[in-house]
mmCIF file of C-alpha atoms and ligand atoms in Angstrom:
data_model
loop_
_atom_site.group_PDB
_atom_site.id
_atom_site.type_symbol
_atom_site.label_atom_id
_atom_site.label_comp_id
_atom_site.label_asym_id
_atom_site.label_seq_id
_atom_site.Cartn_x
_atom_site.Cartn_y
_atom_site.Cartn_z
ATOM 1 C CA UNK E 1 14.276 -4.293 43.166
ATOM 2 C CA UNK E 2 12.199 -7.811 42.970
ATOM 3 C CA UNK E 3 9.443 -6.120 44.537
ATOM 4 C CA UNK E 4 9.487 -3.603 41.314
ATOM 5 C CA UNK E 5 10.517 -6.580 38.744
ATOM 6 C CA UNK E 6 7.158 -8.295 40.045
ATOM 7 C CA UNK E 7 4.828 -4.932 39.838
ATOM 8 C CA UNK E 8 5.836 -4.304 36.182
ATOM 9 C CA UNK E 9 5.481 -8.115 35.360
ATOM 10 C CA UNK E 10 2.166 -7.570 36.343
ATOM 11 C CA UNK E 11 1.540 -4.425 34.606
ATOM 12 C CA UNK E 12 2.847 -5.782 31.668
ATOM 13 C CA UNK E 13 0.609 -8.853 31.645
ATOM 14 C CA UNK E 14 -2.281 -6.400 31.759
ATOM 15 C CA UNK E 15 -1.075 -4.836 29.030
ATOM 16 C CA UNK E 16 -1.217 -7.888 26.876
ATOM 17 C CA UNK E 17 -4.341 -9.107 28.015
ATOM 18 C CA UNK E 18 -6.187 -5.459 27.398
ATOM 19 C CA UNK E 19 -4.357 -5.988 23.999
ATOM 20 C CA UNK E 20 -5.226 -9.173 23.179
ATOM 21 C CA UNK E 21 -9.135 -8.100 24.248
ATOM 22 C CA UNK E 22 -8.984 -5.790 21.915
ATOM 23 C CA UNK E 23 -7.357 -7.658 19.051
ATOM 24 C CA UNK E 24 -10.021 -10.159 19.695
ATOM 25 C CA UNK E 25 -12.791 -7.565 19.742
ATOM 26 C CA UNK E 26 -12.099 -5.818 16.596
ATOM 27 C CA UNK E 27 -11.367 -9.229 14.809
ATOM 28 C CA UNK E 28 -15.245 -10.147 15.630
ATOM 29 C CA UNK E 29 -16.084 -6.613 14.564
ATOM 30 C CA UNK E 30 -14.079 -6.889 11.151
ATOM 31 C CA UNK E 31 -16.117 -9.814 10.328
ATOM 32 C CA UNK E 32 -19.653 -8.015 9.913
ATOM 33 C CA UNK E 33 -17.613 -4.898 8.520
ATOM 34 C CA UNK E 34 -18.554 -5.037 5.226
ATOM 35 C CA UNK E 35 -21.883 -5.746 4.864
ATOM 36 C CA UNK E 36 -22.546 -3.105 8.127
ATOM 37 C CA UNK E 37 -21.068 -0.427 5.841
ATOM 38 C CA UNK E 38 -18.517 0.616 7.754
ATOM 39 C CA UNK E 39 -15.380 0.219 4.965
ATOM 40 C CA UNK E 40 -14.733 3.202 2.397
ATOM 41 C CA UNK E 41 -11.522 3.516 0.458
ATOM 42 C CA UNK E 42 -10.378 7.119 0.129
ATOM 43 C CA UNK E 43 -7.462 8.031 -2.749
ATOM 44 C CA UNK E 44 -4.263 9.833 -2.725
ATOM 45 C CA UNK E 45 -2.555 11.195 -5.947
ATOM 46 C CA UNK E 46 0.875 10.359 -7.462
ATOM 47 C CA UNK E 47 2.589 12.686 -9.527
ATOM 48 C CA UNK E 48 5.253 13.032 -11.599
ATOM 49 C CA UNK E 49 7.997 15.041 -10.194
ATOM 50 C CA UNK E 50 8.707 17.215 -13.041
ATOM 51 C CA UNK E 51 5.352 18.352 -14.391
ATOM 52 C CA UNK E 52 3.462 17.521 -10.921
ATOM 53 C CA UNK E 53 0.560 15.878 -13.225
ATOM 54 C CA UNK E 54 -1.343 13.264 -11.424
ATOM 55 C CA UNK E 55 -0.548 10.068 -12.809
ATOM 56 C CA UNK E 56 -2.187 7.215 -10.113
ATOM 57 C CA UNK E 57 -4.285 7.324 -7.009
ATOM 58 C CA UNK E 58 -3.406 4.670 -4.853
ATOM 59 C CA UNK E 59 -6.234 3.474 -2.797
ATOM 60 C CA UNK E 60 -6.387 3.451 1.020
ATOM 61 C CA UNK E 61 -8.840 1.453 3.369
ATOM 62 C CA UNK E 62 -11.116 2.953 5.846
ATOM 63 C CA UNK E 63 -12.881 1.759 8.609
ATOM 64 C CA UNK E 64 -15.241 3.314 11.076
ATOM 65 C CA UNK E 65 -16.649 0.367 13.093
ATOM 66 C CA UNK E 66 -19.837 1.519 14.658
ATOM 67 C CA UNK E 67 -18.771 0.079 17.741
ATOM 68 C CA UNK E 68 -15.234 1.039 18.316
ATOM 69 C CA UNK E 69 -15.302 4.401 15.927
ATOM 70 C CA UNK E 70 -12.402 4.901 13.163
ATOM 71 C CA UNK E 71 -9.971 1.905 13.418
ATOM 72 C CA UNK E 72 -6.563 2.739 11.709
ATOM 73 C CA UNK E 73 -5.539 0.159 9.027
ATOM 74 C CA UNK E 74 -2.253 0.155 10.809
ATOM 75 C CA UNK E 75 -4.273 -2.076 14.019
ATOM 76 C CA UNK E 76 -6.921 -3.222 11.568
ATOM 77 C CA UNK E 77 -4.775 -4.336 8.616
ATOM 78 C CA UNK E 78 -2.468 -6.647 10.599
ATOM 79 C CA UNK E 79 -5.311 -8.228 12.443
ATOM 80 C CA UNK E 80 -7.260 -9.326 9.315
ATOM 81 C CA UNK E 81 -4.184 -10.385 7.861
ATOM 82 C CA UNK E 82 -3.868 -13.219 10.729
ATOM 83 C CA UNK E 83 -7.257 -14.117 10.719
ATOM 84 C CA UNK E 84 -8.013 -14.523 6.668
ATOM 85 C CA UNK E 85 -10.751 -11.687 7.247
ATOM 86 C CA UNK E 86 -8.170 -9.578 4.415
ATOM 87 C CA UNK E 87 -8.834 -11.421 1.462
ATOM 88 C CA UNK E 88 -12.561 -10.859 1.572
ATOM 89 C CA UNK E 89 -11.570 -6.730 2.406
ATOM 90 C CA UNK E 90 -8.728 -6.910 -0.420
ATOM 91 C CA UNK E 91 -11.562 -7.654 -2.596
ATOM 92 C CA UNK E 92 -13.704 -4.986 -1.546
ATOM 93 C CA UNK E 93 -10.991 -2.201 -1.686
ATOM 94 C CA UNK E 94 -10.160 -3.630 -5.229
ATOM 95 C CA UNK E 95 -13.851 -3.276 -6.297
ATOM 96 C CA UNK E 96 -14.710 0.004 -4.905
ATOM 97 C CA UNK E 97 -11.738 1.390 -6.079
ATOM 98 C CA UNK E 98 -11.786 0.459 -9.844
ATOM 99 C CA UNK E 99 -15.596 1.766 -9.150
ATOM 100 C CA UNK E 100 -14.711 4.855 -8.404
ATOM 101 C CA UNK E 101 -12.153 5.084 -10.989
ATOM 102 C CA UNK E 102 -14.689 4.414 -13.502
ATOM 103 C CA UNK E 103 -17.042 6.655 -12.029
ATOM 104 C CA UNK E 104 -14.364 9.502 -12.249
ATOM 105 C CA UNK E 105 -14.135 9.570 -16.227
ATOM 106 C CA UNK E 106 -11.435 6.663 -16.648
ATOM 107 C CA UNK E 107 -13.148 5.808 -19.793
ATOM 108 C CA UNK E 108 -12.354 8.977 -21.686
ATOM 109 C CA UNK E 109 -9.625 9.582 -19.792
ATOM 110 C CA UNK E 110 -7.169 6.711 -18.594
ATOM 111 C CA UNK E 111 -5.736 6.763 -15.137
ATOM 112 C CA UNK E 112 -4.096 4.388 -13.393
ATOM 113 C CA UNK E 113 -5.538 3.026 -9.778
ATOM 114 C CA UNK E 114 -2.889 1.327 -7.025
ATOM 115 C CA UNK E 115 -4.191 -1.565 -4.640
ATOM 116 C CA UNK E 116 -2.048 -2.385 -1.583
ATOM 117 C CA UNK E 117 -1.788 -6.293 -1.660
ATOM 118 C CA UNK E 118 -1.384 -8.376 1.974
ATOM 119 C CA UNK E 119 0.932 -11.337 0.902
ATOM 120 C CA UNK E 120 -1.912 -13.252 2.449
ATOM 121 C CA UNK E 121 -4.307 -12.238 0.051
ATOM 122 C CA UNK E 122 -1.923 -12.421 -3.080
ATOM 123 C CA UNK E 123 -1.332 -16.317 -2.414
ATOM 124 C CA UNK E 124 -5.051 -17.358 -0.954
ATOM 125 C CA UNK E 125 -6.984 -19.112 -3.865
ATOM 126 C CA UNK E 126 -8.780 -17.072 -6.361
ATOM 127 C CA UNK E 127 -6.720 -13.937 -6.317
ATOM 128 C CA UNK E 128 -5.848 -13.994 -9.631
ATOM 129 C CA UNK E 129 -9.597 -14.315 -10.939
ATOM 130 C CA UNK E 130 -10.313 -11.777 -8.279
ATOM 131 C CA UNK E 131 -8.381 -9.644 -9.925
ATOM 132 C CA UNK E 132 -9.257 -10.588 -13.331
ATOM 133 C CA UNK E 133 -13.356 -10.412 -12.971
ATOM 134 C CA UNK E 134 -12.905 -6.733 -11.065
ATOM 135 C CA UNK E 135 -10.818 -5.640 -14.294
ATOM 136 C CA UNK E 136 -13.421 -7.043 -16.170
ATOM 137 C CA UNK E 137 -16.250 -5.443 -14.698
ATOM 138 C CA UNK E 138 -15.056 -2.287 -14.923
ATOM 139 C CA UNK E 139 -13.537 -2.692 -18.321
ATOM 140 C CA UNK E 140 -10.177 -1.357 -16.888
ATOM 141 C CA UNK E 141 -7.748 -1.968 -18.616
ATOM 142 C CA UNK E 142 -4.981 -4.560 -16.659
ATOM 143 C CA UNK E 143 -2.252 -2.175 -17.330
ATOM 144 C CA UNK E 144 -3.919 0.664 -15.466
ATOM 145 C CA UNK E 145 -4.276 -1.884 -12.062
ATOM 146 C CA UNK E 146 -0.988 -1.125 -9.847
ATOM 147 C CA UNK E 147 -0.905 -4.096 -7.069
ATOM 148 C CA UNK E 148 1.674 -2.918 -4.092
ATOM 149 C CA UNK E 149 3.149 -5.129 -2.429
ATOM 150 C CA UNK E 150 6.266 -5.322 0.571
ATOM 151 C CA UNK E 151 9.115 -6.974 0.436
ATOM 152 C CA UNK E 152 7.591 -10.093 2.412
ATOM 153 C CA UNK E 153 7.421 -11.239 -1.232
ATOM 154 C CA UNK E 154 10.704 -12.234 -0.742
ATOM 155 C CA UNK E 155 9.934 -14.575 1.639
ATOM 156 C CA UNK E 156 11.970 -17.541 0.957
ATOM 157 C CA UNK E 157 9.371 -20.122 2.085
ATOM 158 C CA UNK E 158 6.090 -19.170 -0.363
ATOM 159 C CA UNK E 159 8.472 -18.624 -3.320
ATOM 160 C CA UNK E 160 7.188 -20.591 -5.829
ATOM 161 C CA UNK E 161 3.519 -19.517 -5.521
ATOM 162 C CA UNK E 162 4.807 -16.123 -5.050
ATOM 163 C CA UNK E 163 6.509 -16.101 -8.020
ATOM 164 C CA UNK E 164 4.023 -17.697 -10.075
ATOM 165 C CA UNK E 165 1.329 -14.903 -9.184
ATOM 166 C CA UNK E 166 3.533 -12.584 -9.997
ATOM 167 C CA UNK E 167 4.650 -13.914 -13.083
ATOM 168 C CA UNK E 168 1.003 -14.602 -13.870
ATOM 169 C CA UNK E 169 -0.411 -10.678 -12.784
ATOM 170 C CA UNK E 170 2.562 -9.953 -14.897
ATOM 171 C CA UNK E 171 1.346 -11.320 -18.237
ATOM 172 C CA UNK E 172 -1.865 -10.068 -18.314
ATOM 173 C CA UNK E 173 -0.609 -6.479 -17.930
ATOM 174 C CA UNK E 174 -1.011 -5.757 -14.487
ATOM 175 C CA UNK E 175 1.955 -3.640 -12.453
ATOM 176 C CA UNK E 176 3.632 -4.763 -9.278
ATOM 177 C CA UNK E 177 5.362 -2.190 -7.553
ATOM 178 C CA UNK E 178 7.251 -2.844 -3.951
ATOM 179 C CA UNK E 179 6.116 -0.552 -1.003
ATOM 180 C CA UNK E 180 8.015 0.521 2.078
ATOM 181 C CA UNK E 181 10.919 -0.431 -0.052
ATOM 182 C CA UNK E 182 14.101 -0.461 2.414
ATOM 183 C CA UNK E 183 12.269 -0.965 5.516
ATOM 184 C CA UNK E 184 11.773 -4.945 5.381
ATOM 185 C CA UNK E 185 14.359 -7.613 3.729
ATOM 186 C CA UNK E 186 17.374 -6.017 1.954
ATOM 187 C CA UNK E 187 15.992 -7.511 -1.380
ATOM 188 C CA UNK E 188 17.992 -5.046 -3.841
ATOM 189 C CA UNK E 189 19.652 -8.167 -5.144
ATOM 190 C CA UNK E 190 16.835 -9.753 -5.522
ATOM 191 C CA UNK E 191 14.999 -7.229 -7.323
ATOM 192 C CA UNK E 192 15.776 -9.281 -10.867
ATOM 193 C CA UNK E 193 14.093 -12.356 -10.138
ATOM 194 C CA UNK E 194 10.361 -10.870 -9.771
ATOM 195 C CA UNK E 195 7.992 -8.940 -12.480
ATOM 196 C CA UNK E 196 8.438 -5.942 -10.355
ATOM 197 C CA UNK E 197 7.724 -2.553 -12.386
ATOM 198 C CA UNK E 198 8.282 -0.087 -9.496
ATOM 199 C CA UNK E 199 9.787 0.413 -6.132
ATOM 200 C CA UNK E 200 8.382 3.125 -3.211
ATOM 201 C CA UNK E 201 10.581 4.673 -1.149
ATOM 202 C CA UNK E 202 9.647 4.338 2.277
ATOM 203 C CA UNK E 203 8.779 7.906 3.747
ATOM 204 C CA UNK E 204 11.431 7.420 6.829
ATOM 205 C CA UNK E 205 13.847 7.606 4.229
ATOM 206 C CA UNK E 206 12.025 11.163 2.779
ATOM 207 C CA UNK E 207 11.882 12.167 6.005
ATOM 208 C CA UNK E 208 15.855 11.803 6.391
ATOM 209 C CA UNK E 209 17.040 13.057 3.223
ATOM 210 C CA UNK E 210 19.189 15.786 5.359
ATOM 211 C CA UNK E 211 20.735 13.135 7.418
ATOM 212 C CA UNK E 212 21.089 9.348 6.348
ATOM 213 C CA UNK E 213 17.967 8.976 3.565
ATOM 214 C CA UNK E 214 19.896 10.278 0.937
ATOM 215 C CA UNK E 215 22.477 8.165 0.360
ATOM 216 C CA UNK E 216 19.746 5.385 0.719
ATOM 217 C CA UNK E 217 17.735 6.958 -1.552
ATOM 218 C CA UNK E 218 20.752 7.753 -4.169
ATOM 219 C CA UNK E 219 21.913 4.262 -4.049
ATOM 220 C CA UNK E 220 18.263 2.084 -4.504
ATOM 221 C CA UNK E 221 17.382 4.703 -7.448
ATOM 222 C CA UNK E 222 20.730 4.114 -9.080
ATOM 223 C CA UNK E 223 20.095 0.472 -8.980
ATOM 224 C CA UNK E 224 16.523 0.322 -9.672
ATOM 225 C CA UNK E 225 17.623 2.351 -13.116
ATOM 226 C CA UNK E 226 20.105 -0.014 -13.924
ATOM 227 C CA UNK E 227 17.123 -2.777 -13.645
ATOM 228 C CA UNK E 228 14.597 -0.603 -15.196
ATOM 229 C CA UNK E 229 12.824 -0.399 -12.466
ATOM 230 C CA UNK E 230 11.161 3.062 -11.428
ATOM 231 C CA UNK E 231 11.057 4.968 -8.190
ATOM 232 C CA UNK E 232 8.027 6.459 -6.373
ATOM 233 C CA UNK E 233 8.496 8.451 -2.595
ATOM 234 C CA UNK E 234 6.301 8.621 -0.792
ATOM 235 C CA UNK E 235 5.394 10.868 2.329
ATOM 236 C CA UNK E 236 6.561 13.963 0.765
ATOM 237 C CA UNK E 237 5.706 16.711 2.877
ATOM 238 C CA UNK E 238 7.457 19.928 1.828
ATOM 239 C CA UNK E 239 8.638 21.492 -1.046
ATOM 240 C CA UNK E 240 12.223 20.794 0.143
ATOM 241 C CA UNK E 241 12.232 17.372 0.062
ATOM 242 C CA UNK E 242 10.813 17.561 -3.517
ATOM 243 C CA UNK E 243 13.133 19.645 -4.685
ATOM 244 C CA UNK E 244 16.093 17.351 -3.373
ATOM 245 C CA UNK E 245 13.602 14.099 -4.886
ATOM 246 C CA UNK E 246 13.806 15.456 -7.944
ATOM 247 C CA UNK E 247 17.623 16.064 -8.125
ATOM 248 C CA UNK E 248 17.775 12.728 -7.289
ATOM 249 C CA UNK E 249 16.433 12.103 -10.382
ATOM 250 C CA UNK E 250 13.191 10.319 -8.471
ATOM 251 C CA UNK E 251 10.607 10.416 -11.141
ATOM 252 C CA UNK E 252 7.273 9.727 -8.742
ATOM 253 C CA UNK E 253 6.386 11.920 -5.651
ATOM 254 C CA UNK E 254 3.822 10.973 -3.263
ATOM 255 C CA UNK E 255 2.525 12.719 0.146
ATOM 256 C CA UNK E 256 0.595 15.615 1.688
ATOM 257 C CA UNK E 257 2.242 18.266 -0.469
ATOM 258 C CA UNK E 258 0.386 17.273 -3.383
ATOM 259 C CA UNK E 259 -2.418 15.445 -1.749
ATOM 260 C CA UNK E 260 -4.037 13.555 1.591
ATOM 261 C CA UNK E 261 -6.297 10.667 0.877
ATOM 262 C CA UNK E 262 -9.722 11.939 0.117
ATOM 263 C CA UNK E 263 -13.039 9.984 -1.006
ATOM 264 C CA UNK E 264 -12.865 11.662 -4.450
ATOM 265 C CA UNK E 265 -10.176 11.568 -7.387
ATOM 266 C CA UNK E 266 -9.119 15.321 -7.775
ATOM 267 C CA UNK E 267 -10.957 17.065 -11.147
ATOM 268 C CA UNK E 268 -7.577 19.002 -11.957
ATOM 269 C CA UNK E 269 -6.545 15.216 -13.097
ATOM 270 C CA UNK E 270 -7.950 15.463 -16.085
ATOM 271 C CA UNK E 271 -6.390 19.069 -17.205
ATOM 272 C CA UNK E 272 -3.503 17.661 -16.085
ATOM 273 C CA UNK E 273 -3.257 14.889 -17.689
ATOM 274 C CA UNK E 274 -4.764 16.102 -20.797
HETATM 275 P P1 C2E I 1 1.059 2.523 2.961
HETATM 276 O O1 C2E I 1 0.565 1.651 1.871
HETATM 277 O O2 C2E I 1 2.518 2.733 3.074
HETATM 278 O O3 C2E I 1 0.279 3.884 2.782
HETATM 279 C C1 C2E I 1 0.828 5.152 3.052
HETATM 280 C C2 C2E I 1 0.354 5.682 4.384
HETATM 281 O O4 C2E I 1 0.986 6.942 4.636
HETATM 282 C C3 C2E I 1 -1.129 5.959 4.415
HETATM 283 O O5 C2E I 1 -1.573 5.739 5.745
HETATM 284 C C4 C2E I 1 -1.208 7.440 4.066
HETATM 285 O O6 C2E I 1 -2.378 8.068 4.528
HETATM 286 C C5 C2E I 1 0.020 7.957 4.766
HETATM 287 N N1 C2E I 1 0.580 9.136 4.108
HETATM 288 C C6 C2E I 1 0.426 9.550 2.837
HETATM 289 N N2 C2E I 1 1.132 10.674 2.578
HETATM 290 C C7 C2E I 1 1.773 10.981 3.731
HETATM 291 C C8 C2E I 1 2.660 12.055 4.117
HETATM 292 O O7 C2E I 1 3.011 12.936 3.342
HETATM 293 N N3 C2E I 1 3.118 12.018 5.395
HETATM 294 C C9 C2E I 1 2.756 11.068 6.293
HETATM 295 N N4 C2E I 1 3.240 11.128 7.521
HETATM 296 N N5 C2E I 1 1.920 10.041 5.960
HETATM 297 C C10 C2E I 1 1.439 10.006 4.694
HETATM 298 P P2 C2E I 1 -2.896 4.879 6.039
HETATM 299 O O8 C2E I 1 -3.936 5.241 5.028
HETATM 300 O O9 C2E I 1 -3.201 5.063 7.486
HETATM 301 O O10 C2E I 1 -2.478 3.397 5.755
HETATM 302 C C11 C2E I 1 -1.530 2.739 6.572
HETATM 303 C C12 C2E I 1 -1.133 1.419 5.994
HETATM 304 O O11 C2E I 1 -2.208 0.492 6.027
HETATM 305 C C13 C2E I 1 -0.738 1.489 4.508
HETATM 306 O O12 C2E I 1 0.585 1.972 4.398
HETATM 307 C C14 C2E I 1 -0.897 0.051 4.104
HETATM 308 O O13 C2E I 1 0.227 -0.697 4.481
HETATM 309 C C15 C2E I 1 -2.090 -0.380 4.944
HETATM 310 N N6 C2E I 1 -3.310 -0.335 4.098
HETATM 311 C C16 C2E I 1 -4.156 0.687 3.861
HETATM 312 N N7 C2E I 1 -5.157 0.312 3.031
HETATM 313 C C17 C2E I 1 -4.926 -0.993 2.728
HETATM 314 C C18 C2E I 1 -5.606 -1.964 1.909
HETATM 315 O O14 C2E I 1 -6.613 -1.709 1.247
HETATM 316 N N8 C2E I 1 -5.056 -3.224 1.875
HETATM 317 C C19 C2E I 1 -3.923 -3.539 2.571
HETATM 318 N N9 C2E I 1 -3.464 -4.802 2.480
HETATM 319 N N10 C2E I 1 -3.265 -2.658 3.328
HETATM 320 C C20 C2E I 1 -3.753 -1.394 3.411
HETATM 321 CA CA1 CA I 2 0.959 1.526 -0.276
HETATM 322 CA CA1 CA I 3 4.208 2.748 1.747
HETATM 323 CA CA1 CA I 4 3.319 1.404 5.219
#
């Protein structure tokens, strides 16, 4: 039995090392990233659960490091979260996005356009102006900008600058909606004491409505109407699940059924929305 304890030991101290290699690596890589070309942002609909109609497109990174080939955002996202490298990427997925809302007839026919946030980014100087010279340069207007963030704004520790952003993204228009709600803190009675417009289901939850998710489910979107707060879920997959959403009275659907990411906003948008 020792003689076993030592061999994994080992094996897992290779493990880490090969890890932290590769951490290390693709930190390094991150850094020349952007001006190499190798980010793109690709866009998945929202829609409303009654009518289906597109209503957002929230925005989702892409990398495809010419060294290391596609990198998900699930390795990469973490990693340039720890080393600062996300506030320079949060600003180019916030650019190309309102870009290529713009370039996909925003100005005769409003959309709105959702940004995942890193609580990294939202508290390093100059994210507010960030945020205000993008809207600007598009001419979008701030209420069409959805920021998501998780429930690490919560965090106890950075309140007061937390808050203050908020407060501050808040007044000029701009939405803040939670994301992965119910995975993280359990912030439901906290949800008063931040500008927070809507929450997003976390798709574990979707993906157990038959078993545990929907009493979860039930009880967050009973709350979050009592705060006037609305829902989104996301990773909806089948019609099922939409169906059961929607009795639920959940007035957002996101997921495969009605859309993967892709590079371009969807034309039927605009028939849609019309
Ligand atoms: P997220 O914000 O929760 O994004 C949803 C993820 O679920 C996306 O993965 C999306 O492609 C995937 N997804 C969408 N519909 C379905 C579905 O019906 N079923 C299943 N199984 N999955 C679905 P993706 O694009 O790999 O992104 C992973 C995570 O990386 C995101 O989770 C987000 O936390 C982070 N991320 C992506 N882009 C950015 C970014 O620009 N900034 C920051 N800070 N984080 C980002
Ligand atoms: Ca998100
Ligand atoms: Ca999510
Ligand atoms: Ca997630």
């Amino acid at each position: 039995a020792k003689r076993k304890g030592r061999g994994l030991t080992q094996v897992y101290k290779e493990k880490l090392l090969a890890e932290q290699e590769r951490n290390f690596a693709i930190c390094q890589a991150l850094k020349t990233a952007i001006a190499q070309n190798e980010l793109s942002v690709l866009f998945q609909p929202v829609v409303a659960a009654e009518s289906h109609a597109v209503v957002s497109y929230e925005a989702l990174l892409r990398w495809n490091s010419r060294d290391y080939g596609p990198i998900s955002p699930d390795e990469f996202i973490p990693i340039a979260e720890d080393t600062g490298e996300i506030v320079p990427l949060g600003n180019f997925v916030l650019d190309a996005a309102l870009g290529q809302l713009v370039r996909s007839g925003y100005h005769d026919n409003p959309l709105k356009m959702a940004v995942n946030v890193s609580l990294r980014q939202l508290i390093a100087p100059g994210f507010l102006e960030a945020v205000r010279s993008s809207l600007a340069r598009h001419d979008v207007r701030p209420g069409d900008l959805v920021l998501e963030v998780t429930e690490s704004i919560f965090d106890t520790r950075q309140q007061p600058i937390i808050s203050f952003v908020l407060h501050q993204l808040d007044s000029y228009g701009v939405e803040i909606h939670i994301d992965d709600f119910g995975t993280g803190y359990s912030s439901l009675s906290r949800l008063h004491e931040l500008p927070i417009h809507a929450l997003k289901i976390d798709r574990s939850f979707v993906h157990a409505l038959d078993t545990h998710g929907k009493a979860i489910i039930e009880g967050t979107a009973l709350i979050a109407r009592k705060l006037g707060i609305h829902i989104i879920a996301e990773g909806v997959e089948t019609p099922l699940q939409a169906r059961q959403l929607e009795e639920l009275g959940i007035e957002y659907l996101q997921g495969y059924l009605f859309g993967r990411p892709s590079p371009k906003l969807m034309e039927s948008h605009r028939i849609q929305s019309a």
